[in-house]
XYZ file of C-alpha atoms in Angstrom:
772
model
C -12.243 10.406 28.093
C -11.367 9.550 24.816
C -14.141 8.103 23.773
C -16.894 9.765 23.233
C -21.008 9.329 23.139
C -23.401 11.831 21.961
C -26.292 11.130 22.944
C -28.397 14.348 19.756
C -26.514 12.577 17.775
C -26.608 8.398 18.652
C -22.886 8.370 18.052
C -19.697 8.058 19.577
C -15.790 9.838 18.785
C -12.149 8.507 19.548
C -10.475 10.784 19.411
C -6.383 10.087 19.568
C -4.113 13.348 19.283
C -4.417 13.554 15.786
C -7.267 11.804 13.851
C -11.423 11.796 15.015
C -12.535 7.567 14.305
C -17.342 8.109 14.302
C -18.864 5.140 14.888
C -22.922 5.980 13.906
C -26.012 4.055 15.690
C -28.770 4.169 12.944
C -32.399 4.357 13.849
C -30.999 2.886 17.060
C -30.657 -0.662 15.382
C -27.968 0.181 12.543
C -23.981 0.515 13.368
C -22.481 3.183 10.459
C -19.076 4.000 10.536
C -18.684 8.195 10.165
C -15.502 8.667 9.414
C -11.238 8.755 9.933
C -10.268 11.775 10.209
C -8.036 14.388 11.009
C -9.113 15.012 14.781
C -12.428 17.744 15.085
C -13.611 17.797 19.020
C -16.887 19.507 17.869
C -19.353 16.988 16.545
C -22.718 17.975 18.007
C -24.334 18.031 14.298
C -24.579 15.659 11.556
C -23.448 18.447 8.517
C -20.613 16.538 8.089
C -21.769 12.783 8.237
C -21.772 11.016 4.618
C -26.194 11.761 3.061
C -28.728 9.089 2.826
C -29.350 8.762 -1.067
C -31.847 6.965 -3.316
C -29.545 5.158 -5.453
C -31.004 2.775 -8.125
C -32.050 -1.489 -7.952
C -30.604 -0.566 -4.241
C -32.334 -3.095 -2.271
C -34.227 -0.844 1.151
C -34.215 -3.732 4.477
C -38.656 -4.650 4.351
C -38.724 -2.283 8.001
C -37.554 0.786 6.150
C -39.220 0.204 3.455
C -41.377 4.353 2.634
C -36.860 5.225 3.059
C -35.497 4.146 -0.442
C -33.020 6.355 0.171
C -31.331 4.171 3.010
C -29.795 0.947 1.438
C -26.857 -0.999 3.230
C -25.093 -1.725 -0.199
C -24.462 2.468 -0.199
C -23.364 3.432 3.579
C -20.065 2.813 5.619
C -20.959 0.170 7.629
C -18.844 -0.865 10.946
C -19.185 -4.585 10.878
C -20.668 -5.569 7.545
C -22.586 -8.627 6.893
C -23.880 -10.634 3.035
C -27.319 -11.737 2.198
C -28.892 -8.972 3.814
C -29.437 -5.798 0.917
C -25.301 -5.308 0.923
C -23.169 -7.121 -1.858
C -19.648 -5.667 -0.840
C -17.857 -8.091 0.775
C -19.007 -8.526 5.323
C -16.814 -9.099 7.919
C -19.212 -12.041 9.353
C -20.460 -15.711 7.752
C -21.375 -17.736 9.548
C -23.171 -20.773 8.404
C -26.342 -21.340 11.123
C -28.777 -23.955 11.997
C -30.803 -24.064 8.679
C -28.300 -24.071 5.939
C -27.978 -20.323 5.165
C -25.437 -17.893 5.354
C -27.039 -15.009 6.463
C -26.565 -13.000 9.652
C -28.033 -9.545 10.720
C -26.432 -7.639 13.739
C -28.242 -4.176 15.837
C -26.878 -2.055 18.036
C -27.822 -3.545 21.670
C -25.820 -1.841 24.112
C -22.002 -0.313 25.040
C -20.233 -0.429 27.560
C -16.755 2.650 27.849
C -13.587 2.339 30.354
C -10.579 3.387 31.248
C -7.348 1.063 29.956
C -7.461 -1.982 28.213
C -8.443 -6.024 28.599
C -6.283 -9.096 27.166
C -7.779 -11.454 23.738
C -7.212 -15.045 25.971
C -5.307 -16.720 24.162
C -3.455 -14.492 21.731
C -0.888 -12.217 22.530
C -2.441 -8.080 22.349
C -1.030 -4.848 22.012
C -0.650 -4.053 26.613
C -1.115 -1.052 28.977
C 0.825 -0.787 31.292
C -1.696 1.342 33.784
C -5.536 2.398 32.761
C -4.784 5.686 31.926
C -2.436 4.862 28.734
C -5.746 4.212 26.995
C -9.929 3.490 26.969
C -12.169 0.845 25.196
C -14.953 0.612 23.570
C -17.397 -2.127 24.000
C -20.030 -2.062 20.951
C -21.742 -4.558 21.448
C -24.250 -6.146 18.683
C -27.126 -8.925 18.552
C -28.428 -11.190 15.303
C -31.970 -11.681 16.571
C -33.314 -14.341 14.875
C -29.895 -16.404 15.468
C -28.735 -14.754 19.052
C -25.325 -14.476 18.247
C -24.094 -11.603 19.489
C -21.039 -9.453 18.516
C -19.017 -7.499 20.591
C -16.311 -4.726 18.537
C -14.258 -3.189 20.675
C -12.415 -0.660 20.014
C -8.511 0.407 22.480
C -8.203 4.176 21.708
C -4.301 5.643 23.254
C -4.350 9.018 25.102
C -0.918 10.129 23.933
C -1.158 8.283 19.858
C -2.795 8.275 16.711
C -3.178 5.211 17.522
C -6.683 2.752 17.731
C -6.304 -1.033 17.828
C -9.748 -3.438 17.261
C -11.049 -6.992 17.271
C -13.808 -9.053 17.797
C -15.876 -10.952 19.796
C -18.210 -13.750 19.139
C -20.723 -15.734 21.102
C -23.354 -18.372 20.164
C -25.806 -17.304 22.455
C -28.843 -19.167 20.238
C -30.245 -20.077 24.176
C -32.524 -16.405 23.630
C -33.032 -17.792 19.669
C -36.497 -18.974 18.864
C -37.571 -22.145 16.642
C -34.515 -24.065 15.314
C -32.461 -21.857 15.780
C -31.706 -22.282 19.701
C -29.626 -23.434 21.265
C -28.109 -25.313 18.725
C -23.960 -24.742 17.114
C -23.159 -22.136 14.208
C -19.892 -22.547 11.930
C -18.007 -19.470 11.513
C -16.361 -18.882 8.265
C -15.808 -15.328 7.942
C -14.706 -13.197 10.883
C -12.663 -10.001 10.857
C -11.057 -8.107 13.541
C -11.576 -5.392 11.431
C -13.826 -3.773 8.706
C -13.577 -0.086 8.210
C -15.082 1.986 4.863
C -13.891 5.162 3.428
C -15.474 7.584 1.933
C -13.495 7.920 -1.633
C -10.792 5.577 -3.243
C -8.595 8.032 -3.683
C -6.122 6.327 -1.611
C -2.949 3.833 -2.700
C -2.301 0.965 -1.399
C 0.836 -0.206 0.669
C 2.148 -3.645 1.185
C 5.087 -5.435 1.785
C 5.474 -8.931 -0.223
C 8.246 -10.682 -1.057
C 9.139 -13.782 -1.075
C 12.333 -16.277 1.112
C 15.587 -13.687 0.664
C 13.474 -11.089 -0.979
C 11.095 -10.189 2.200
C 8.737 -7.115 2.239
C 9.581 -4.752 0.175
C 7.176 -1.544 -0.036
C 4.948 -2.425 -3.084
C 2.853 0.444 -3.778
C -0.762 0.537 -5.790
C -3.644 2.442 -6.564
C -7.028 1.558 -5.585
C -9.974 0.273 -8.767
C -12.801 -0.823 -8.895
C -12.647 -4.124 -7.380
C -10.939 -6.764 -5.416
C -6.812 -5.403 -4.484
C -6.023 -7.789 -1.542
C -2.831 -10.163 -0.146
C -3.085 -13.295 2.036
C -1.315 -16.801 3.071
C -2.864 -19.472 2.925
C 0.742 -20.910 4.117
C 0.063 -21.640 8.471
C 2.373 -18.441 8.796
C 2.338 -14.594 7.931
C 4.595 -15.612 5.467
C 7.928 -14.937 3.080
C 4.914 -13.391 0.538
C 3.327 -11.480 2.247
C 3.373 -9.321 5.533
C -0.567 -8.645 6.988
C -0.026 -5.199 7.021
C -1.392 -2.772 5.066
C -1.766 0.968 4.525
C -3.682 3.722 2.506
C -2.502 6.720 0.994
C -2.945 9.846 -0.091
C -2.575 9.893 -3.840
C 0.187 12.968 -3.064
C 1.906 11.592 0.526
C 5.119 11.567 1.501
C 7.705 10.291 3.849
C 7.120 14.082 6.067
C 3.660 14.702 4.043
C 0.080 13.783 3.821
C -2.969 11.720 5.323
C -1.714 7.233 5.702
C -4.229 4.562 7.195
C -2.383 1.427 8.879
C -3.140 -1.244 9.858
C -1.718 -4.404 10.461
C -2.946 -7.472 12.369
C -1.176 -8.953 15.313
C -1.657 -12.765 14.384
C 1.499 -14.828 12.861
C -0.648 -17.470 10.890
C -2.729 -17.640 7.810
C -4.327 -13.856 6.965
C -6.073 -11.699 4.293
C -6.557 -8.243 3.782
C -6.990 -6.138 1.370
C -9.688 -2.938 0.239
C -12.550 -3.684 -1.737
C -13.296 -1.088 -4.143
C -17.328 -0.544 -5.131
C -19.154 1.288 -7.386
C -19.408 4.566 -6.169
C -16.019 4.607 -5.309
C -16.392 3.499 -1.690
C -14.048 1.693 -0.244
C -13.737 -0.606 2.691
C -11.096 -1.887 4.399
C -10.971 -5.383 5.900
C -8.138 -7.768 7.317
C -9.123 -10.731 9.843
C -7.745 -14.525 9.309
C -8.488 -16.151 6.263
C -11.602 -17.906 5.872
C -9.396 -20.762 4.028
C -9.020 -23.784 5.619
C -10.816 -21.711 8.783
C -14.735 -23.742 9.878
C -14.639 -22.830 13.540
C -17.852 -25.049 14.711
C -19.051 -22.693 18.150
C -21.661 -24.301 20.003
C -24.466 -22.608 22.109
C -22.284 -20.632 25.051
C -19.189 -20.186 23.660
C -16.717 -17.208 22.442
C -14.446 -17.096 19.430
C -11.826 -14.082 19.589
C -10.369 -12.246 16.977
C -6.708 -11.242 16.504
C -5.938 -7.682 17.894
C -5.731 -4.641 14.580
C -3.345 -2.269 15.143
C -4.736 0.778 13.557
C -2.404 4.289 12.991
C -2.964 7.504 11.553
C -0.783 9.990 10.292
C -0.828 12.883 8.952
C 2.597 13.485 7.700
C 3.127 10.921 5.628
C 4.430 7.128 6.341
C 7.531 8.268 8.270
C 5.362 9.650 10.984
C 3.108 6.107 10.774
C 6.246 3.468 10.731
C 7.686 6.035 14.404
C 3.776 5.095 15.509
C 4.206 1.821 14.777
C 7.850 1.034 16.883
C 7.251 3.675 19.673
C 3.821 1.272 20.549
C 5.730 -1.502 19.697
C 8.548 -1.198 21.596
C 5.987 0.051 24.348
C 3.690 -2.017 24.939
C 3.434 -4.466 22.581
C 7.389 -6.437 23.729
C 7.849 -7.257 27.226
C 10.319 -7.981 29.970
C 13.607 -8.558 30.957
C 14.765 -6.941 27.219
C 11.706 -4.542 26.014
C 14.771 -2.333 26.745
C 17.804 -3.391 26.649
C 20.640 -3.244 24.626
C 21.026 -6.642 22.316
C 24.824 -8.437 22.659
C 26.629 -8.622 19.710
C 26.259 -11.593 17.366
C 28.431 -14.304 15.719
C 26.852 -17.250 14.898
C 28.608 -19.410 13.082
C 25.367 -21.134 10.326
C 27.510 -19.841 7.484
C 30.660 -20.403 9.210
C 30.817 -23.583 9.303
C 26.579 -25.548 8.749
C 26.748 -29.010 10.306
C 30.883 -29.466 9.955
C 31.863 -28.434 12.512
C 32.990 -29.795 16.440
C 34.054 -27.819 19.730
C 36.963 -27.129 18.123
C 36.019 -25.521 15.894
C 33.400 -23.828 16.763
C 36.332 -22.346 19.697
C 38.354 -21.556 17.058
C 35.692 -19.557 15.675
C 34.439 -17.803 19.286
C 38.252 -17.224 19.724
C 38.898 -14.339 16.954
C 35.206 -13.877 17.734
C 35.906 -12.020 20.799
C 39.453 -11.368 20.066
C 36.990 -8.223 17.579
C 34.989 -7.618 20.896
C 31.813 -9.508 19.981
C 29.541 -9.983 22.661
C 27.387 -13.719 21.766
C 28.378 -16.829 20.058
C 25.286 -18.451 18.192
C 25.281 -22.063 17.391
C 23.438 -22.603 15.022
C 21.311 -25.733 12.933
C 23.368 -29.133 13.660
C 24.247 -30.110 17.490
C 21.396 -32.401 18.561
C 20.242 -35.328 16.928
C 22.217 -37.022 13.827
C 21.405 -33.463 12.509
C 24.670 -33.919 10.050
C 22.403 -32.388 6.674
C 18.589 -31.149 7.230
C 17.130 -34.471 6.284
C 16.711 -36.015 9.858
C 16.626 -35.677 13.722
C 13.948 -32.566 14.118
C 11.828 -33.679 17.418
C 15.361 -35.445 19.412
C 16.667 -32.100 21.038
C 19.263 -34.256 22.410
C 23.408 -33.900 22.676
C 24.803 -34.788 19.702
C 27.786 -36.367 21.392
C 29.401 -37.396 18.345
C 30.234 -33.731 16.817
C 30.081 -32.398 20.344
C 32.280 -34.547 23.039
C 32.707 -33.085 25.968
C 27.835 -31.963 25.532
C 25.983 -28.887 24.935
C 28.245 -27.732 28.758
C 31.445 -27.793 26.841
C 30.447 -25.942 24.881
C 28.542 -24.347 27.175
C 31.498 -23.898 29.596
C 34.067 -22.585 26.803
C 32.294 -19.879 25.440
C 31.090 -18.417 28.518
C 34.565 -18.622 29.944
C 35.962 -15.757 26.935
C 34.118 -13.330 27.960
C 31.334 -14.388 25.673
C 27.793 -15.255 26.486
C 25.777 -18.463 24.275
C 22.493 -18.451 22.001
C 21.690 -21.961 20.451
C 19.225 -22.685 17.469
C 16.144 -24.379 18.368
C 13.463 -25.643 15.112
C 10.624 -26.564 17.969
C 7.393 -26.521 15.595
C 9.135 -29.539 13.005
C 9.646 -33.213 13.478
C 11.672 -35.646 10.691
C 9.992 -38.841 9.839
C 13.870 -40.089 11.014
C 13.966 -39.277 14.096
C 13.059 -40.685 17.503
C 10.358 -38.796 18.394
C 8.326 -39.624 15.118
C 9.347 -43.000 15.024
C 6.949 -42.664 19.518
C 4.751 -40.740 17.957
C 4.044 -40.589 14.413
C 0.254 -39.438 14.862
C 1.722 -35.713 16.395
C 2.647 -34.244 13.101
C -0.053 -32.389 10.343
C -1.723 -34.964 8.617
C -4.978 -36.003 6.803
C -4.876 -40.445 7.388
C -6.330 -41.573 4.023
C -3.238 -38.472 2.261
C 0.683 -38.975 2.063
C 2.316 -36.280 4.001
C 4.214 -33.381 1.839
C 7.243 -32.838 3.399
C 9.934 -29.725 2.780
C 13.076 -29.358 4.295
C 12.035 -33.165 4.469
C 10.620 -32.312 7.918
C 7.108 -32.713 8.824
C 5.317 -29.866 10.635
C 3.987 -30.769 14.574
C 0.472 -31.085 15.304
C -0.034 -27.968 18.039
C -3.447 -27.376 18.399
C -2.885 -30.768 20.630
C -2.023 -30.156 23.873
C -0.073 -33.212 24.998
C 2.162 -32.036 21.374
C 3.038 -28.153 23.721
C 3.274 -30.731 26.783
C 5.926 -32.423 26.097
C 7.381 -28.615 23.534
C 7.450 -26.933 27.260
C 9.362 -29.762 29.011
C 11.286 -31.047 26.323
C 12.744 -27.404 25.625
C 13.056 -26.158 29.637
C 15.244 -29.627 30.556
C 17.459 -28.270 27.998
C 16.948 -24.987 28.586
C 17.929 -26.215 32.323
C 20.719 -27.496 32.287
C 23.297 -26.127 30.518
C 23.830 -22.349 30.542
C 21.975 -20.296 27.981
C 21.823 -16.697 28.124
C 19.627 -16.377 23.366
C 17.193 -19.052 21.268
C 17.263 -18.408 18.065
C 13.643 -19.834 17.496
C 13.207 -21.451 13.442
C 10.139 -22.247 10.949
C 11.399 -23.295 7.881
C 8.194 -25.561 5.398
C 5.091 -23.989 5.212
C 1.712 -26.033 6.455
C 0.636 -29.342 4.308
C -2.255 -31.173 5.216
C -3.212 -29.521 7.933
C -5.076 -31.300 10.039
C -5.452 -33.368 13.497
C -5.333 -37.121 14.550
C -7.298 -35.710 17.263
C -10.497 -33.706 15.995
C -13.334 -34.947 14.740
C -14.665 -33.930 11.010
C -16.893 -31.392 12.228
C -13.647 -29.864 13.674
C -10.812 -30.026 11.488
C -12.326 -26.803 10.662
C -10.848 -25.199 14.349
C -7.125 -27.305 13.064
C -5.158 -23.796 12.133
C -6.384 -21.496 14.126
C -5.853 -23.912 17.402
C -2.237 -24.338 16.152
C -0.820 -21.004 16.778
C -3.783 -20.804 19.918
C -0.903 -23.985 20.930
C 2.001 -22.138 19.952
C 0.912 -18.931 21.914
C 0.784 -21.392 25.162
C 4.223 -22.810 24.047
C 5.455 -19.713 23.724
C 4.199 -18.111 27.219
C 4.975 -21.143 29.427
C 8.489 -21.140 27.470
C 9.448 -17.610 27.551
C 7.947 -16.553 31.018
C 10.566 -20.193 32.796
C 13.819 -18.137 31.080
C 13.244 -14.353 31.305
C 16.709 -14.095 31.371
C 16.877 -15.689 27.767
C 17.146 -13.098 25.293
C 14.868 -14.974 22.472
C 14.530 -14.017 18.922
C 11.949 -15.740 15.824
C 13.308 -16.408 12.621
C 11.209 -19.039 9.680
C 13.450 -19.349 7.485
C 14.613 -15.688 8.072
C 11.780 -13.246 7.472
C 8.691 -15.968 6.871
C 6.650 -15.024 10.333
C 7.918 -10.909 10.920
C 4.405 -9.986 12.976
C 3.781 -8.213 16.075
C 2.085 -11.234 17.479
C 5.834 -12.445 17.597
C 7.235 -9.227 19.011
C 4.803 -10.519 21.702
C 6.973 -12.733 22.800
C 9.899 -12.710 20.878
C 11.525 -8.995 20.762
C 13.524 -9.313 17.332
C 13.720 -11.409 14.818
C 15.837 -12.731 12.239
C 15.086 -10.116 9.476
C 15.609 -13.008 6.299
C 18.058 -15.653 5.520
C 19.185 -13.065 2.618
C 21.961 -10.437 4.325
C 23.178 -9.147 0.942
C 24.040 -5.732 1.339
C 22.398 -4.286 -0.734
C 19.128 -6.861 -0.984
C 18.635 -5.912 2.744
C 18.562 -2.152 2.058
C 14.920 -3.206 0.130
C 14.837 -5.803 3.199
C 14.333 -3.678 5.851
C 13.630 -0.411 4.612
C 10.079 -2.312 3.337
C 10.618 -4.333 6.683
C 10.854 -0.432 9.111
C 7.592 0.418 7.936
C 6.006 -1.115 10.317
C 8.101 -2.747 12.246
C 11.331 -0.984 14.736
C 14.461 -1.106 13.992
C 15.235 -2.781 17.313
C 13.296 -5.876 15.644
C 15.063 -6.020 13.173
C 18.655 -8.615 13.184
C 20.902 -7.717 10.994
C 24.539 -9.420 10.580
C 26.980 -8.810 8.045
C 28.109 -12.392 5.764
C 31.074 -12.917 3.701
C 31.540 -12.130 -0.132
C 30.579 -13.106 -2.675
C 27.377 -13.098 -0.616
C 25.739 -17.250 -0.360
C 22.018 -15.733 -1.533
C 22.527 -13.489 -4.545
C 26.586 -14.025 -5.302
C 27.452 -10.333 -5.306
C 30.952 -8.477 -3.371
C 30.697 -5.195 -1.807
C 33.029 -3.762 0.846
C 32.854 -4.854 4.116
C 32.375 -1.665 5.321
C 29.050 -1.263 3.162
C 27.827 -4.091 4.026
C 29.149 -3.590 7.724
C 27.106 0.522 7.638
C 23.758 -2.010 5.860
C 23.681 -4.205 9.052
C 24.507 -0.911 11.677
C 20.590 -0.338 10.992
C 19.151 -2.879 13.058
C 20.943 -5.612 16.001
C 23.895 -6.145 15.235
C 26.315 -9.530 14.229
C 27.647 -11.282 11.952
C 27.531 -14.491 10.064
C 30.569 -15.757 8.266
C 34.655 -17.484 8.874
C 36.375 -15.065 11.233
C 39.758 -17.327 10.661
C 39.363 -16.817 6.639
C 39.838 -12.586 6.551
C 42.506 -11.088 5.864
C 44.919 -8.829 8.717
C 42.708 -5.229 6.828
C 39.375 -6.984 7.271
C 39.738 -8.079 11.075
C 40.318 -4.653 11.602
C 37.745 -3.413 10.571
C 34.963 -5.177 11.993
C 37.079 -4.137 15.553
C 35.810 -0.750 14.775
C 32.652 -1.699 13.024
C 32.634 -3.751 16.816
C 33.191 -0.332 18.023
C 31.448 1.780 16.367
C 28.361 0.062 17.630
C 28.322 -0.715 20.265
C 28.521 3.586 21.010
C 26.257 4.178 18.389
C 24.004 0.789 19.295
C 21.553 2.589 22.093
C 19.937 5.610 19.269
C 19.850 2.691 16.762
C 18.028 0.091 18.594
C 16.005 2.868 20.376
C 15.999 6.174 18.513
C 13.914 7.712 16.001
C 14.311 6.638 11.933
C 14.066 7.869 9.295
C 14.411 7.010 6.173
C 15.546 10.544 4.604
C 15.557 8.351 0.672
C 14.148 4.717 0.595
C 14.307 1.934 -1.970
C 11.159 2.063 -3.384
C 11.923 6.273 -4.045
C 12.849 5.901 -8.244
C 15.270 8.102 -9.793
C 14.686 10.421 -11.593
C 15.577 11.020 -14.732
C 18.161 13.365 -14.006
C 20.177 11.513 -12.055
C 22.225 8.576 -12.569
C 23.401 7.283 -9.627
C 20.685 5.723 -6.826
C 21.260 5.595 -3.587
C 19.090 5.506 -0.253
C 20.214 7.822 3.061
C 18.707 7.387 6.679
C 19.415 9.109 10.214
C 18.192 7.160 13.571
C 17.787 9.945 16.385
C 18.456 9.301 19.934
C 14.945 10.148 21.660
C 17.363 12.683 23.640
C 18.013 14.153 20.491
C 21.858 14.628 21.783
C 23.103 11.448 19.748
C 22.240 10.541 15.377
C 23.284 8.436 12.878
C 23.743 9.301 9.297
C 24.282 6.574 6.767
C 23.774 6.543 2.798
C 24.234 3.648 0.331
C 24.744 4.140 -3.529
C 23.429 0.905 -4.376
C 23.583 1.912 -8.306
C 27.398 4.547 -8.896
C 28.214 5.751 -12.518
C 30.931 6.912 -12.882
C 31.335 10.592 -12.470
C 28.449 11.427 -10.865
C 26.370 14.646 -9.509
C 27.017 15.098 -6.033
C 23.677 13.736 -3.244
C 22.177 16.745 -1.400
C 21.025 15.048 1.429
C 18.783 16.667 4.487
C 18.734 14.726 7.913
C 15.540 14.869 9.549
C 14.143 14.817 13.212
C 17.811 16.952 14.703
C 17.269 19.760 17.536
C 17.394 22.611 15.345
C 18.681 25.001 17.624
C 22.129 22.839 18.804
C 25.054 22.196 17.150
C 26.315 18.574 16.039
C 29.807 17.197 15.560
C 30.368 15.531 12.977
C 32.621 12.180 11.599
C 32.994 9.732 9.016
C 34.043 6.713 10.219
C 37.732 5.008 7.421
C 37.048 1.326 6.067
C 40.760 -0.660 7.363
C 39.876 -2.133 3.928
C 39.358 0.306 1.967
C 42.274 2.322 3.336
C 44.171 -1.014 2.845
C 43.425 -1.325 -0.501
C 44.341 2.272 -1.723
C 47.635 2.086 0.302
C 48.396 -0.426 -2.923
C 47.336 2.192 -5.181
C 50.549 3.429 -6.977
C 49.975 6.687 -6.305
C 49.273 8.645 -3.220
C 45.961 9.144 -1.906
C 45.133 12.202 0.268
C 44.001 11.488 3.718
C 40.567 14.075 2.882
C 39.574 11.083 0.481
C 38.666 9.438 2.802
C 35.571 11.679 3.895
C 33.258 13.806 2.464
C 33.877 16.980 4.941
C 37.241 17.297 7.120
C 37.365 15.644 10.526
C 35.585 16.830 13.082
C 33.025 19.447 10.933
C 30.446 20.959 13.709
C 27.353 23.026 12.486
C 23.403 23.354 14.077
C 20.826 21.013 12.959
C 18.281 23.072 11.448
C 21.341 23.744 8.865
C 21.722 19.273 8.929
C 18.264 20.237 8.410
C 17.245 22.973 5.583
C 20.079 23.007 3.467
C 21.810 19.351 4.329
C 24.538 18.110 3.796
C 26.507 17.250 -0.037
C 28.167 14.140 -0.256
C 29.689 12.978 -3.462
C 30.121 9.499 -4.032
C 33.750 9.003 -4.273
C 34.597 5.093 -4.531
C 37.392 5.297 -1.609
C 33.904 5.501 0.203
C 33.668 1.752 -0.627
C 29.771 2.343 -2.221
C 28.705 3.792 1.392
C 28.990 6.472 3.663
C 28.331 6.792 7.758
C 27.707 9.345 9.939
C 27.460 9.961 13.665
C 26.375 13.248 14.611
C 27.209 14.103 18.571
C 24.906 16.992 19.697
C 27.844 19.396 21.768
């Protein structure tokens, strides 16, 4: 098994293919961390364990008073607590019956078994067969309060992945005195806490804002606390529930990197505390903000899961490990491995102003271009002519759609396309029939006014009756017409997070219970309609997290569809999430979010980094633009499987700084099919200068012994533009090398391709490689 217990050293060894995670039991009570390192198989002695050192002013537990070198304040721990000699932030805090928050957990027992157990009410990675992973349950207990904690570790046998979570039980029936059979209030429960012996790392976080999500931010660790969190009731545009620690000199291909990704969609915290001895404590879990969980005697609380990934081959290998795990063991259902259809969404083409005639006119043009799925976005329901009304009234706006949804769905299907529909189920408008009937169904505090965001309120999904109502309402719509795709949106952060059905002592549960309710709703709806492709959205990428991938295999990456903006957004997203999960569209120019004008070919190349589509009015385009879209669609169908399910290699990232000698900044990546028969290289110049240097791009992931044919596709709009030049442009100017050139994978990876910047490329080049 990948998990072993050594009785001689009283320690556990958790081995992935490339790493070892060590847990030590000291004095048969204290659970200490022994390191997360490159793999070892011999651990019959403690020679490499952190030594006990007598530190100045270090408090020592009374029962070990004769051992001045044992202090929790200077040791690596597996699940630290507050108030008992460790002055760093603990992984656990509870308000006990005596009004104190002191707790201390000692080792009681353990269990090792094959496979992986699910988490009640929460999404998590899963095994398809028990042989994929082994699990360890470490049972700890506070002998005073009777609170027990079980630390659960799952080690994947063929992946460098360890999943962690925490289960807390109020077992106070075994306590004595004032603690016996008393409730406790949980205030902090981390899913994982991990102490590194050094602070010689860079911390990576994915941060931004609406329309600027998940930019990769690097910073060296310094003494004190460096952390990220969301208090918005979502995993958020501003911070993603992911951090990583990397060697100072780590690159895409070299160095150790440790990743931590929380499988949760609500408030979270993740950070690193560097102490006086330059040890680094990493913690990730539910944010303590607005979290107070009253746990009665006999009750259990389960934390979300953390997916921890190790790489000793740089950030790129860490990313590919996350990608494969999430595609294989997080996503589920009919669309897990199915190629995603090419989309046309009417939102930026029509916004709220549409009728059946306008929609069918757009669909007819999309069909001519070879597009496969037509999505009707916001505005089809209630009296929805703007964003000020009707959320919650999920019935058809017959003034706009006189023939109902049936007419639209049937008309789209008769054109040979799939039909999709937009919902925002978690919201309610004050101007709605649902609000007039159930004004107490939103998150609110009775004594305070209600804050509106985007003119709307948030439904209280901590209430079972609201979840049941939404389950039946959505099911009725999805059953009434043939719907192939659903875009599930969420367009405001949560405020007044309280429930009209909760007692005062249980209001602190509302934030987390909301997500337990949401996950129940998602499970209900997606299981009832397994053929539907569900895509999550939250004002763009405001809830792009692994928990949603459990229910929906792709996510709208950002409301910002500007190609150059998407380089940083998609690049940062790709650090933890697979290409198949990134929904990427081509939109009109000037771009609606940035005002920037870029070539259609460049927008297409950027959008072909994920699940592909369009969000513009095709009827307003020129003939060369329509011809190019048709060619883009034909090309994407040829490379779709490689893009969505292949291996990603970032060759030049948006966060790489150009050297002083470079005049041109560019981004480059290639995607390689699992069988290495096909690859797609994309190079995008972000800020080209006049007469710049030639770029040398070395590919990765190819079969070094194979021969590949390289084809660079040409832009119809650029061909048309250059045809108007007062002097002829040779055909050779359209590509960086002759058509159908052939060379070896070894040369492409070791020698590389010279790709000069030329305006004739339109700011980007895409090259498809086919193995001969």
